[in-house]
Coordinates of C-alpha atoms in Angstrom, one line a residue:
M1 CA -0.1 0.2 -0.2
R2 CA 1.0 3.9 -0.9
A3 CA 2.0 5.9 2.0
A4 CA -0.8 8.3 2.9
A5 CA -0.9 11.5 0.5
I6 CA 1.8 14.4 1.5
P7 CA -0.5 17.1 3.4
S8 CA -0.7 20.2 1.0
T9 CA 1.1 21.9 3.4
V10 CA 4.2 19.8 3.0
G11 CA 3.5 19.9 -0.7
A12 CA 5.5 22.8 -1.1
L13 CA 8.7 21.1 1.0
A14 CA 10.2 19.6 -2.0
L15 CA 11.2 22.9 -3.0
T16 CA 12.3 24.5 0.3
L17 CA 15.0 21.3 0.7
A18 CA 16.6 21.5 -2.5
P19 CA 17.5 24.6 -4.8
A20 CA 15.1 24.1 -8.1
S21 CA 18.8 23.7 -10.1
M22 CA 19.5 21.1 -7.9
A23 CA 16.6 18.9 -7.8
A24 CA 16.0 19.4 -11.2
D25 CA 19.7 19.5 -13.2
R26 CA 21.8 16.8 -11.7
G27 CA 24.3 17.8 -14.2
A28 CA 24.7 20.8 -12.8
W29 CA 26.6 19.8 -10.0
P30 CA 30.8 20.0 -10.2
P31 CA 32.1 17.8 -12.4
S32 CA 33.7 15.1 -9.4
G33 CA 30.2 14.4 -8.7
R34 CA 30.6 15.7 -4.8
V35 CA 28.5 18.1 -2.7
P36 CA 28.6 19.8 0.1
E37 CA 27.0 17.3 2.6
S38 CA 24.7 20.1 3.8
A39 CA 22.7 20.0 0.0
G40 CA 23.0 16.4 -0.4
V41 CA 20.7 15.9 2.6
K42 CA 18.3 18.6 0.6
A43 CA 18.3 16.4 -2.0
A44 CA 17.7 13.3 -0.6
A45 CA 15.3 14.9 1.9
A46 CA 13.4 16.3 -1.1
D47 CA 13.1 12.6 -3.1
A48 CA 12.3 11.7 0.3
V49 CA 9.2 13.2 0.1
D50 CA 8.3 12.9 -3.3
R51 CA 8.8 8.7 -2.6
G52 CA 7.0 9.0 0.8
I53 CA 7.6 4.8 2.4
E54 CA 5.1 1.9 1.0
W55 CA 4.2 0.9 4.2
G56 CA 2.9 -2.9 4.4
H57 CA 3.1 -5.7 6.5
C58 CA 6.3 -6.8 8.5
P59 CA 8.7 -9.2 7.2
P60 CA 9.2 -12.4 9.6
A61 CA 12.5 -11.7 10.6
E62 CA 11.4 -8.3 12.4
R63 CA 9.0 -10.3 14.5
L64 CA 6.4 -8.0 15.0
P65 CA 2.0 -8.4 15.6
S66 CA 0.0 -7.4 12.2
F67 CA -1.3 -3.9 13.8
I68 CA 2.2 -2.4 13.1
E69 CA 3.1 -1.7 9.1
C70 CA 6.7 -1.5 8.2
G71 CA 8.8 0.0 5.4
T72 CA 12.3 1.0 3.6
V73 CA 13.8 4.4 3.8
S74 CA 16.3 4.9 1.0
V75 CA 19.7 7.8 2.2
P76 CA 22.9 7.8 0.7
V77 CA 25.9 6.4 1.8
D78 CA 27.5 9.6 1.3
Y79 CA 25.6 12.4 1.2
A80 CA 28.3 14.4 -0.6
R81 CA 27.5 11.8 -3.5
P82 CA 23.6 11.8 -2.7
D83 CA 23.3 9.5 -6.0
G84 CA 25.6 7.3 -5.7
E85 CA 24.8 4.2 -3.9
Q86 CA 21.9 3.8 -0.8
I87 CA 21.9 2.3 2.3
H88 CA 18.1 1.4 2.5
L89 CA 17.0 2.2 6.2
T90 CA 14.1 0.2 7.7
V91 CA 10.7 2.0 9.5
S92 CA 8.0 1.0 11.1
R93 CA 4.9 2.0 12.6
A94 CA 1.9 2.3 14.6
R95 CA -0.5 4.4 14.1
A96 CA -2.0 7.2 16.7
T97 CA -5.2 5.6 18.5
G98 CA -7.0 8.5 19.1
G99 CA -9.4 10.7 16.5
S100 CA -7.7 12.9 14.0
D101 CA -8.7 16.1 16.1
Q102 CA -5.7 15.3 18.7
H103 CA -3.0 13.6 16.2
L104 CA 0.6 15.4 16.3
G105 CA 2.3 13.7 13.9
A106 CA 5.1 11.3 13.8
L107 CA 7.1 10.8 16.9
V108 CA 10.4 9.0 15.8
Y109 CA 12.3 6.9 18.7
N110 CA 16.6 5.8 19.0
P111 CA 16.7 3.8 21.1
G112 CA 20.5 4.3 21.8
G113 CA 23.9 2.0 20.6
P114 CA 25.2 2.8 18.8
G115 CA 24.0 -0.2 17.4
G116 CA 20.5 -0.4 19.0
S117 CA 17.5 -0.2 16.6
A118 CA 14.3 0.9 17.4
M119 CA 11.9 -1.1 15.0
K120 CA 9.7 -2.6 18.4
F121 CA 9.4 0.6 19.2
P122 CA 5.7 0.6 18.0
L123 CA 5.0 -1.8 21.0
Y124 CA 5.3 0.6 23.8
S125 CA 2.3 1.6 23.0
K126 CA 0.4 -1.6 24.3
L127 CA 3.4 -1.0 27.8
G128 CA 0.2 1.7 28.9
G129 CA 0.3 4.8 30.4
L130 CA 2.5 7.5 29.3
W131 CA 3.2 5.7 25.6
K132 CA -0.3 4.6 25.4
R133 CA -1.6 8.1 25.7
L134 CA 1.3 9.8 23.8
N135 CA 0.5 6.5 21.1
A136 CA -3.1 8.6 21.2
S137 CA -1.7 11.4 19.6
Y138 CA 1.4 10.7 17.6
D139 CA 2.1 7.7 15.6
F140 CA 4.8 6.3 17.2
I141 CA 8.2 5.2 14.1
G142 CA 11.3 2.7 14.8
Y143 CA 13.5 2.9 12.6
A144 CA 17.1 0.3 12.5
P145 CA 20.5 3.3 11.5
R146 CA 22.5 2.2 8.8
G147 CA 24.4 -1.1 9.1
V148 CA 21.3 -1.7 11.9
G149 CA 19.3 -4.9 11.5
R150 CA 17.8 -5.3 8.3
S151 CA 19.6 -1.6 7.2
D152 CA 21.8 -2.9 4.9
P153 CA 23.4 -4.8 8.1
L154 CA 27.8 -4.6 9.3
S155 CA 29.4 -7.4 10.4
C156 CA 33.1 -7.7 11.3
Q157 CA 33.6 -11.2 12.2
D158 CA 31.7 -14.4 12.5
P159 CA 28.7 -14.3 15.2
A160 CA 29.0 -17.5 16.4
E161 CA 32.5 -17.2 16.8
F162 CA 32.2 -13.2 18.4
L163 CA 30.0 -14.9 20.5
K164 CA 30.5 -18.0 22.0
G165 CA 31.9 -18.8 25.6
P166 CA 32.9 -19.4 27.6
N167 CA 35.8 -16.5 28.0
H168 CA 38.6 -14.8 30.9
S169 CA 38.2 -11.7 32.0
P170 CA 41.5 -11.5 34.4
E171 CA 40.6 -8.6 37.3
R172 CA 44.2 -7.9 36.9
P173 CA 45.0 -8.6 32.9
G174 CA 48.8 -9.7 33.0
P175 CA 51.5 -9.1 29.8
E176 CA 49.9 -12.1 27.7
F177 CA 46.6 -12.0 27.8
K178 CA 47.0 -8.1 26.9
Q179 CA 48.6 -9.0 24.2
A180 CA 46.1 -11.8 23.1
M181 CA 43.6 -9.0 23.4
K182 CA 45.1 -6.5 20.9
R183 CA 45.7 -9.4 18.2
K184 CA 41.9 -9.5 18.7
A185 CA 41.0 -5.7 18.0
A186 CA 43.5 -5.8 15.6
A187 CA 41.7 -8.5 13.7
Y188 CA 37.7 -7.1 14.3
A189 CA 39.3 -3.9 12.8
A190 CA 40.2 -5.5 9.6
G191 CA 36.9 -7.9 9.5
C192 CA 35.4 -4.5 9.5
A193 CA 37.5 -2.6 7.0
K194 CA 37.0 -6.2 5.0
A195 CA 33.1 -6.6 5.2
Q196 CA 32.4 -2.5 3.8
P197 CA 35.4 -1.1 2.9
D198 CA 33.9 1.9 0.5
R199 CA 30.9 1.6 3.6
L200 CA 33.0 1.9 7.1
R201 CA 34.1 6.2 7.4
H202 CA 30.7 6.5 6.7
Y203 CA 29.0 6.0 10.0
T204 CA 29.2 8.0 12.0
T205 CA 27.0 10.2 14.1
P206 CA 26.2 13.4 12.2
N207 CA 25.5 10.7 8.9
N208 CA 22.5 9.7 11.2
A209 CA 21.3 13.1 12.5
R210 CA 21.1 13.1 8.6
D211 CA 20.0 9.7 8.1
L212 CA 16.7 11.2 10.7
D213 CA 16.1 14.3 8.7
V214 CA 15.7 12.0 5.8
L215 CA 13.2 10.0 6.9
R216 CA 11.3 12.6 9.0
A217 CA 10.6 13.9 4.9
A218 CA 9.6 10.9 3.5
L219 CA 6.7 10.8 6.9
G220 CA 5.6 13.8 5.1
Q221 CA 6.8 15.5 8.6
R222 CA 7.9 20.0 8.6
K223 CA 9.3 19.1 12.0
L224 CA 10.8 16.3 13.5
N225 CA 9.5 15.2 17.1
Y226 CA 12.0 13.0 18.3
L227 CA 12.6 10.6 21.4
G228 CA 16.1 9.6 21.8
V229 CA 17.8 7.6 24.5
S230 CA 21.3 7.2 25.7
Y231 CA 23.6 7.5 22.6
G232 CA 20.1 8.6 20.9
T233 CA 20.6 11.8 22.9
Y234 CA 24.2 12.1 20.8
I235 CA 21.9 11.6 17.7
G236 CA 19.4 14.1 18.8
S237 CA 21.8 16.9 19.8
V238 CA 23.6 16.5 16.3
Y239 CA 20.5 16.9 14.8
A240 CA 19.5 20.0 16.6
T241 CA 23.4 21.3 16.1
L242 CA 22.6 20.8 12.0
F243 CA 19.0 21.2 11.4
P244 CA 17.8 23.3 14.0
G245 CA 15.1 24.9 11.5
H246 CA 13.4 21.5 10.9
V247 CA 13.1 20.9 15.2
R248 CA 9.7 20.4 17.0
R249 CA 9.8 18.5 20.2
L250 CA 13.0 17.0 20.6
V251 CA 12.7 14.5 24.6
L252 CA 17.0 13.7 25.0
D253 CA 16.9 11.3 27.9
S254 CA 20.0 9.8 29.4
V255 CA 21.9 12.3 27.6
V256 CA 25.5 11.5 26.4
D257 CA 28.5 14.6 27.5
P258 CA 28.2 16.2 23.5
S259 CA 31.7 17.5 24.2
P260 CA 34.7 17.3 21.4
D261 CA 37.4 16.2 24.0
S262 CA 35.0 13.9 25.7
V263 CA 33.9 12.1 22.6
W264 CA 34.4 9.0 22.3
Y265 CA 37.4 7.7 24.4
Q266 CA 37.5 9.9 28.0
A267 CA 33.3 9.4 27.5
N268 CA 33.8 5.5 28.1
L269 CA 37.5 6.2 31.2
D270 CA 34.2 8.3 32.7
Q271 CA 31.7 5.7 32.2
N272 CA 33.6 3.4 33.6
R273 CA 34.0 4.9 37.4
A274 CA 29.9 5.7 37.2
F275 CA 30.0 2.3 36.8
E276 CA 31.5 1.5 39.5
R277 CA 29.7 3.6 42.0
R278 CA 26.6 2.5 40.9
W279 CA 27.9 -1.1 41.0
T280 CA 28.2 -0.6 44.5
D281 CA 24.4 1.2 45.1
W282 CA 23.5 -2.8 44.2
K283 CA 26.0 -4.1 46.8
S284 CA 24.6 -2.2 49.4
W285 CA 21.2 -2.9 48.2
V286 CA 22.1 -6.7 48.4
A287 CA 23.7 -6.0 51.6
R288 CA 20.4 -4.3 53.0
H289 CA 19.1 -7.6 52.0
H290 CA 21.9 -10.2 53.9
D291 CA 18.5 -12.3 55.1
T292 CA 17.3 -12.9 51.8
Y293 CA 20.3 -13.5 49.8
H294 CA 23.4 -14.6 52.7
L295 CA 26.3 -12.9 50.2
G296 CA 26.9 -10.4 53.3
H297 CA 26.6 -7.7 55.1
T298 CA 28.3 -5.3 53.5
A299 CA 28.7 -3.7 50.1
Q300 CA 32.7 -5.0 50.8
E301 CA 31.2 -9.0 51.2
V302 CA 29.3 -8.9 48.4
Q303 CA 32.6 -8.5 46.2
R304 CA 33.5 -11.2 48.1
S305 CA 31.0 -13.1 47.0
F306 CA 30.8 -12.4 43.7
D307 CA 34.7 -12.5 43.3
A308 CA 34.3 -16.4 44.4
V309 CA 31.9 -17.0 41.4
R310 CA 33.7 -15.7 39.4
A311 CA 36.5 -17.3 40.3
A312 CA 34.3 -20.9 40.1
V313 CA 33.4 -20.2 36.5
D314 CA 36.6 -19.6 35.7
R315 CA 37.8 -22.9 37.1
R316 CA 34.8 -24.5 36.2
P317 CA 32.5 -22.4 33.9
A318 CA 29.1 -22.8 34.8
G319 CA 26.9 -24.8 31.8
G320 CA 30.3 -25.4 30.0
T321 CA 29.8 -21.8 28.6
V322 CA 29.8 -19.2 31.5
G323 CA 33.3 -17.6 32.5
S324 CA 33.7 -14.6 33.7
K325 CA 34.1 -12.1 30.6
E326 CA 30.4 -13.7 30.2
L327 CA 29.7 -12.8 34.4
I328 CA 30.5 -9.6 34.5
A329 CA 28.8 -8.5 30.9
T330 CA 26.5 -9.6 32.9
Y331 CA 26.0 -7.9 36.0
L332 CA 26.8 -5.0 34.8
D333 CA 22.6 -5.1 33.7
T334 CA 23.1 -3.6 37.7
G335 CA 24.1 -0.8 36.7
Y336 CA 21.4 0.0 33.7
A337 CA 17.9 -0.6 36.0
D338 CA 17.0 -1.5 39.0
V339 CA 15.0 -3.9 37.8
T340 CA 18.1 -6.6 37.6
W341 CA 18.5 -6.1 41.1
A342 CA 16.4 -8.7 43.2
P343 CA 16.7 -11.5 40.4
Y344 CA 20.1 -10.5 39.4
A345 CA 21.6 -11.3 43.4
Q346 CA 19.3 -14.3 43.6
A347 CA 21.2 -16.0 40.7
L348 CA 24.3 -15.5 42.6
S349 CA 22.8 -16.9 45.9
D350 CA 21.1 -20.0 44.2
F351 CA 24.9 -20.4 42.6
R352 CA 26.3 -20.1 46.1
N353 CA 24.3 -22.6 47.0
G354 CA 25.0 -25.3 44.5
D355 CA 22.4 -24.3 41.7
P356 CA 24.2 -22.7 39.1
E357 CA 20.9 -22.6 36.8
P358 CA 19.4 -19.0 37.3
L359 CA 23.1 -18.1 36.4
V360 CA 23.5 -19.7 33.5
K361 CA 19.7 -18.8 32.6
L362 CA 21.0 -15.3 32.9
A363 CA 24.6 -15.1 31.4
A364 CA 25.1 -18.1 28.9
P365 CA 25.3 -16.6 25.4
K366 CA 22.0 -16.4 23.5
M367 CA 23.4 -17.9 20.2
E368 CA 20.2 -17.4 18.4
K369 CA 20.4 -13.8 19.5
A370 CA 24.1 -14.3 17.5
R371 CA 23.6 -12.1 14.4
S372 CA 21.8 -9.6 16.3
E373 CA 24.6 -9.1 19.0
E374 CA 27.7 -9.0 16.5
N375 CA 26.2 -6.5 14.7
G376 CA 25.4 -4.7 17.3
N377 CA 29.1 -4.2 18.4
A378 CA 30.2 -3.8 14.5
V379 CA 28.0 -0.7 14.0
Y380 CA 28.8 0.2 18.0
N381 CA 32.4 -0.1 17.0
A382 CA 32.4 1.4 13.6
V383 CA 30.6 4.6 14.8
E384 CA 32.8 5.4 17.2
C385 CA 35.9 4.8 15.9
Q386 CA 35.0 7.1 13.0
D387 CA 33.5 9.7 14.9
A388 CA 36.5 11.1 16.7
P389 CA 39.7 10.4 17.6
W390 CA 41.6 7.5 19.5
P391 CA 44.8 7.2 20.8
R392 CA 46.8 4.8 18.1
D393 CA 50.0 3.8 20.9
W394 CA 49.1 1.3 23.5
E395 CA 51.0 2.6 26.0
R396 CA 48.4 4.9 26.0
W397 CA 45.8 2.8 26.6
E398 CA 47.4 0.9 29.0
R399 CA 48.2 3.5 31.5
D400 CA 45.2 5.1 31.0
N401 CA 42.8 2.1 31.8
T402 CA 45.4 0.4 34.0
A403 CA 45.1 4.1 36.5
T404 CA 40.9 3.8 35.9
A405 CA 40.9 0.0 36.8
A406 CA 42.9 1.5 39.7
V407 CA 39.4 3.2 41.3
A408 CA 37.1 1.3 38.9
P409 CA 38.1 -2.0 38.7
F410 CA 34.5 -3.5 37.5
N411 CA 33.9 -3.1 34.5
T412 CA 37.9 -0.7 33.0
W413 CA 39.2 -3.4 31.5
E414 CA 36.3 -5.4 29.7
N415 CA 35.0 -1.8 28.6
A416 CA 38.8 -1.2 27.3
W417 CA 38.8 -5.2 25.4
M418 CA 35.2 -3.9 23.5
N419 CA 36.9 -0.1 22.6
L420 CA 40.4 -1.3 21.5
P421 CA 39.1 -1.9 17.6
C422 CA 39.4 1.7 17.3
A423 CA 43.5 1.7 18.1
Y424 CA 43.5 -0.5 14.8
W425 CA 40.5 1.2 12.7
K426 CA 41.3 1.7 9.0
T427 CA 39.5 4.4 8.7
Q428 CA 41.1 8.3 8.8
P429 CA 39.0 9.2 12.2
D430 CA 36.3 12.3 11.6
K431 CA 36.8 15.4 13.9
P432 CA 33.4 15.7 16.4
L433 CA 31.0 18.5 15.6
D434 CA 30.6 20.9 17.8
V435 CA 27.5 20.6 18.9
G436 CA 25.8 23.6 19.8
A437 CA 22.3 25.7 19.2
D438 CA 22.4 29.6 19.9
A439 CA 19.5 31.5 22.1
G440 CA 16.6 31.6 19.5
E441 CA 17.9 29.0 16.7
L442 CA 15.7 25.8 18.4
P443 CA 12.2 25.9 19.8
D444 CA 12.0 24.3 24.0
V445 CA 14.0 21.4 24.2
L446 CA 13.0 18.8 27.0
L447 CA 16.4 17.0 28.6
V448 CA 15.5 14.2 31.0
A449 CA 18.2 12.1 33.3
A450 CA 19.2 10.3 36.5
T451 CA 22.1 11.8 38.3
R452 CA 23.4 8.7 39.5
D453 CA 23.4 7.4 35.9
A454 CA 26.2 5.2 35.1
A455 CA 26.3 4.7 31.1
T456 CA 26.0 8.3 30.8
P457 CA 27.0 10.2 33.6
Y458 CA 24.9 13.4 34.8
N459 CA 27.1 15.7 33.9
G460 CA 25.8 14.7 30.4
A461 CA 23.2 16.7 30.3
L462 CA 24.3 19.7 32.6
E463 CA 27.0 19.9 29.2
T464 CA 24.3 19.4 27.0
Q465 CA 21.7 21.9 28.1
R466 CA 24.2 24.6 28.3
R467 CA 24.9 24.4 25.0
L468 CA 21.1 24.3 23.7
A469 CA 20.6 27.3 24.9
G470 CA 17.2 27.6 26.5
S471 CA 16.6 23.4 26.8
A472 CA 14.8 22.8 30.0
L473 CA 16.1 19.7 32.0
V474 CA 14.0 16.9 33.7
T475 CA 16.6 15.9 36.6
E476 CA 15.4 12.1 38.4
R477 CA 17.7 12.5 41.9
G478 CA 19.7 10.4 43.1
A479 CA 18.1 7.5 40.9
G480 CA 20.5 5.7 38.4
N481 CA 18.0 3.8 35.8
H482 CA 19.2 4.5 32.4
G483 CA 16.4 5.4 30.2
V484 CA 14.3 7.6 32.3
S485 CA 11.5 8.1 30.0
G486 CA 8.4 5.1 31.1
G487 CA 9.4 4.7 34.9
N488 CA 9.0 8.0 37.2
P489 CA 5.5 9.3 36.6
C490 CA 6.8 12.6 37.8
V491 CA 9.2 12.6 34.8
D492 CA 6.8 11.0 33.1
A493 CA 4.0 13.9 33.2
H494 CA 6.8 16.2 32.5
I495 CA 7.6 14.6 29.3
E496 CA 4.1 14.3 28.4
R497 CA 3.2 18.1 28.9
Y498 CA 6.2 18.7 26.9
L499 CA 5.2 15.7 23.4
L500 CA 1.7 16.8 24.2
D501 CA 1.3 20.9 24.8
G502 CA 4.9 21.5 23.9
K503 CA 5.2 23.1 28.1
T504 CA 8.3 22.6 29.7
P505 CA 8.4 23.2 33.6
G506 CA 11.3 26.3 32.8
T507 CA 15.0 25.5 32.9
H508 CA 15.2 23.5 35.7
A509 CA 12.3 20.6 38.0
E510 CA 13.5 17.5 39.8
C511 CA 11.3 14.4 40.1
A512 CA 12.1 12.0 43.5
A513 CA 13.2 8.2 43.2
R514 CA 11.8 5.8 42.2
P515 CA 11.5 3.5 44.7
E516 CA 13.6 1.1 45.4
P517 CA 13.8 -3.0 44.4
K518 CA 12.0 -5.6 46.6
P519 CA 14.0 -8.3 47.8
G520 CA 13.0 -11.2 45.6
A521 CA 10.6 -9.3 43.0
R522 CA 10.1 -10.0 40.1
Q523 CA 9.5 -7.2 37.9
R524 CA 9.1 -6.5 34.3
A525 CA 12.2 -3.8 32.5
L526 CA 10.8 -1.9 29.4
P527 CA 11.7 -3.5 26.2
G528 CA 15.1 -3.5 25.0
A529 CA 16.4 -2.0 29.3
G530 CA 19.5 -2.2 29.5
V531 CA 20.5 -3.5 25.9
G532 CA 21.2 -1.2 22.7
V533 CA 22.4 1.5 24.6
L534 CA 25.5 3.7 24.8
R535 CA 27.8 0.7 25.8

């Protein structure tokens, strides 16, 4: 089925997006075929207006119910060559459920990453609460960014080899282990370059923002309504910098620090310290419930219980597939979402009492997800390695991560190994965009953040507010859940008021933290909680 007709108010959009000479006579472009990227975006968006989106049934691979529609939007690999090779972004939609009198257009969502997909976002309407109320007025639009999912996916390694366990993760890696990890990182970088040698340098956050503008045009929207979480906030702040006149309503939830000197090497070092603090929050909670879990009366005792399990799974991998690397990767989830605290404490307690099955269920590699896991990792590296310069000398990595591990041992080295391919990347990295908008350039923007967020430390929200003049910041005080929307009624009220009525609470507003988890409780996370976020 063809997309709905573009409203008459949007009919002139192609003329406003691309000069007539560009839209009508591509032969007038420079002989090299290259144009300024800003002109390439205008041309691609003008084409997207003409084509719209051919909505239809979603492919079985998406595993989406029949009420959700799917389509594709074509974007240039290289915006300096808008007539060149194209990437086909997959898009999903749940139509607004309310009457036409309350329809506010499309709300586009990005869950983070880099490497996360929002194709399941239309399902959020079934969760009720904020999401149900928003879906009454907005079409919910999900999409898979370039390289992700079915959007011409990037893969750098055999997925089964990438995900298989068990793997060892020493707290204090020695020279031999470090050499092995350097070889592994170099091989992964080489695999990315071999897989997509011509596309690799085009996986960037500015290109993700440009893709977002083409998607906006394809949806028939003169201006963008957008809700980005985690890395999705960086896409949003870059979009606001590149396309301030195209913003209608912009919500940035769990905000990345966009400072050029933070993106991305320093951001990962800062993140390690924030995860250590959040890890201590979980251990302290477990200690307060020693009568339930018997893992220790203090955070230090709980750490010793965890270390004992870490040593045990390296001696004899749990379920044959869970070693210390898999254990740490799983328990990193406690830094993302409180809903993990009780079940993860119970699994650790059960293991200590001789029952490994709950831990295996949590931590064993899910081989049926190997393809999507490796794809997410590939795009994560592709974007972060290209967005900004990384140190190329191992001595710098070793010095900085050794110093960070001294105060934040839980995840520092594992995070280093994940990012180390950037030291061997085969392209010349870009310089980060200097994010910012002066007073009056943007409509009101809403930022949402928790003070103890580990993945995107709170300072990122403060810095973004400073750079996007006139933006409002809603703070969940004393909380650490990553992705605040849809979980705190006070925060949700601010988001709803902004997206439905365009009203912000002024410069700042504060909300109390939601209640902490109860021991033994089985709680439900939002779809994608702790997944597809800034790693």
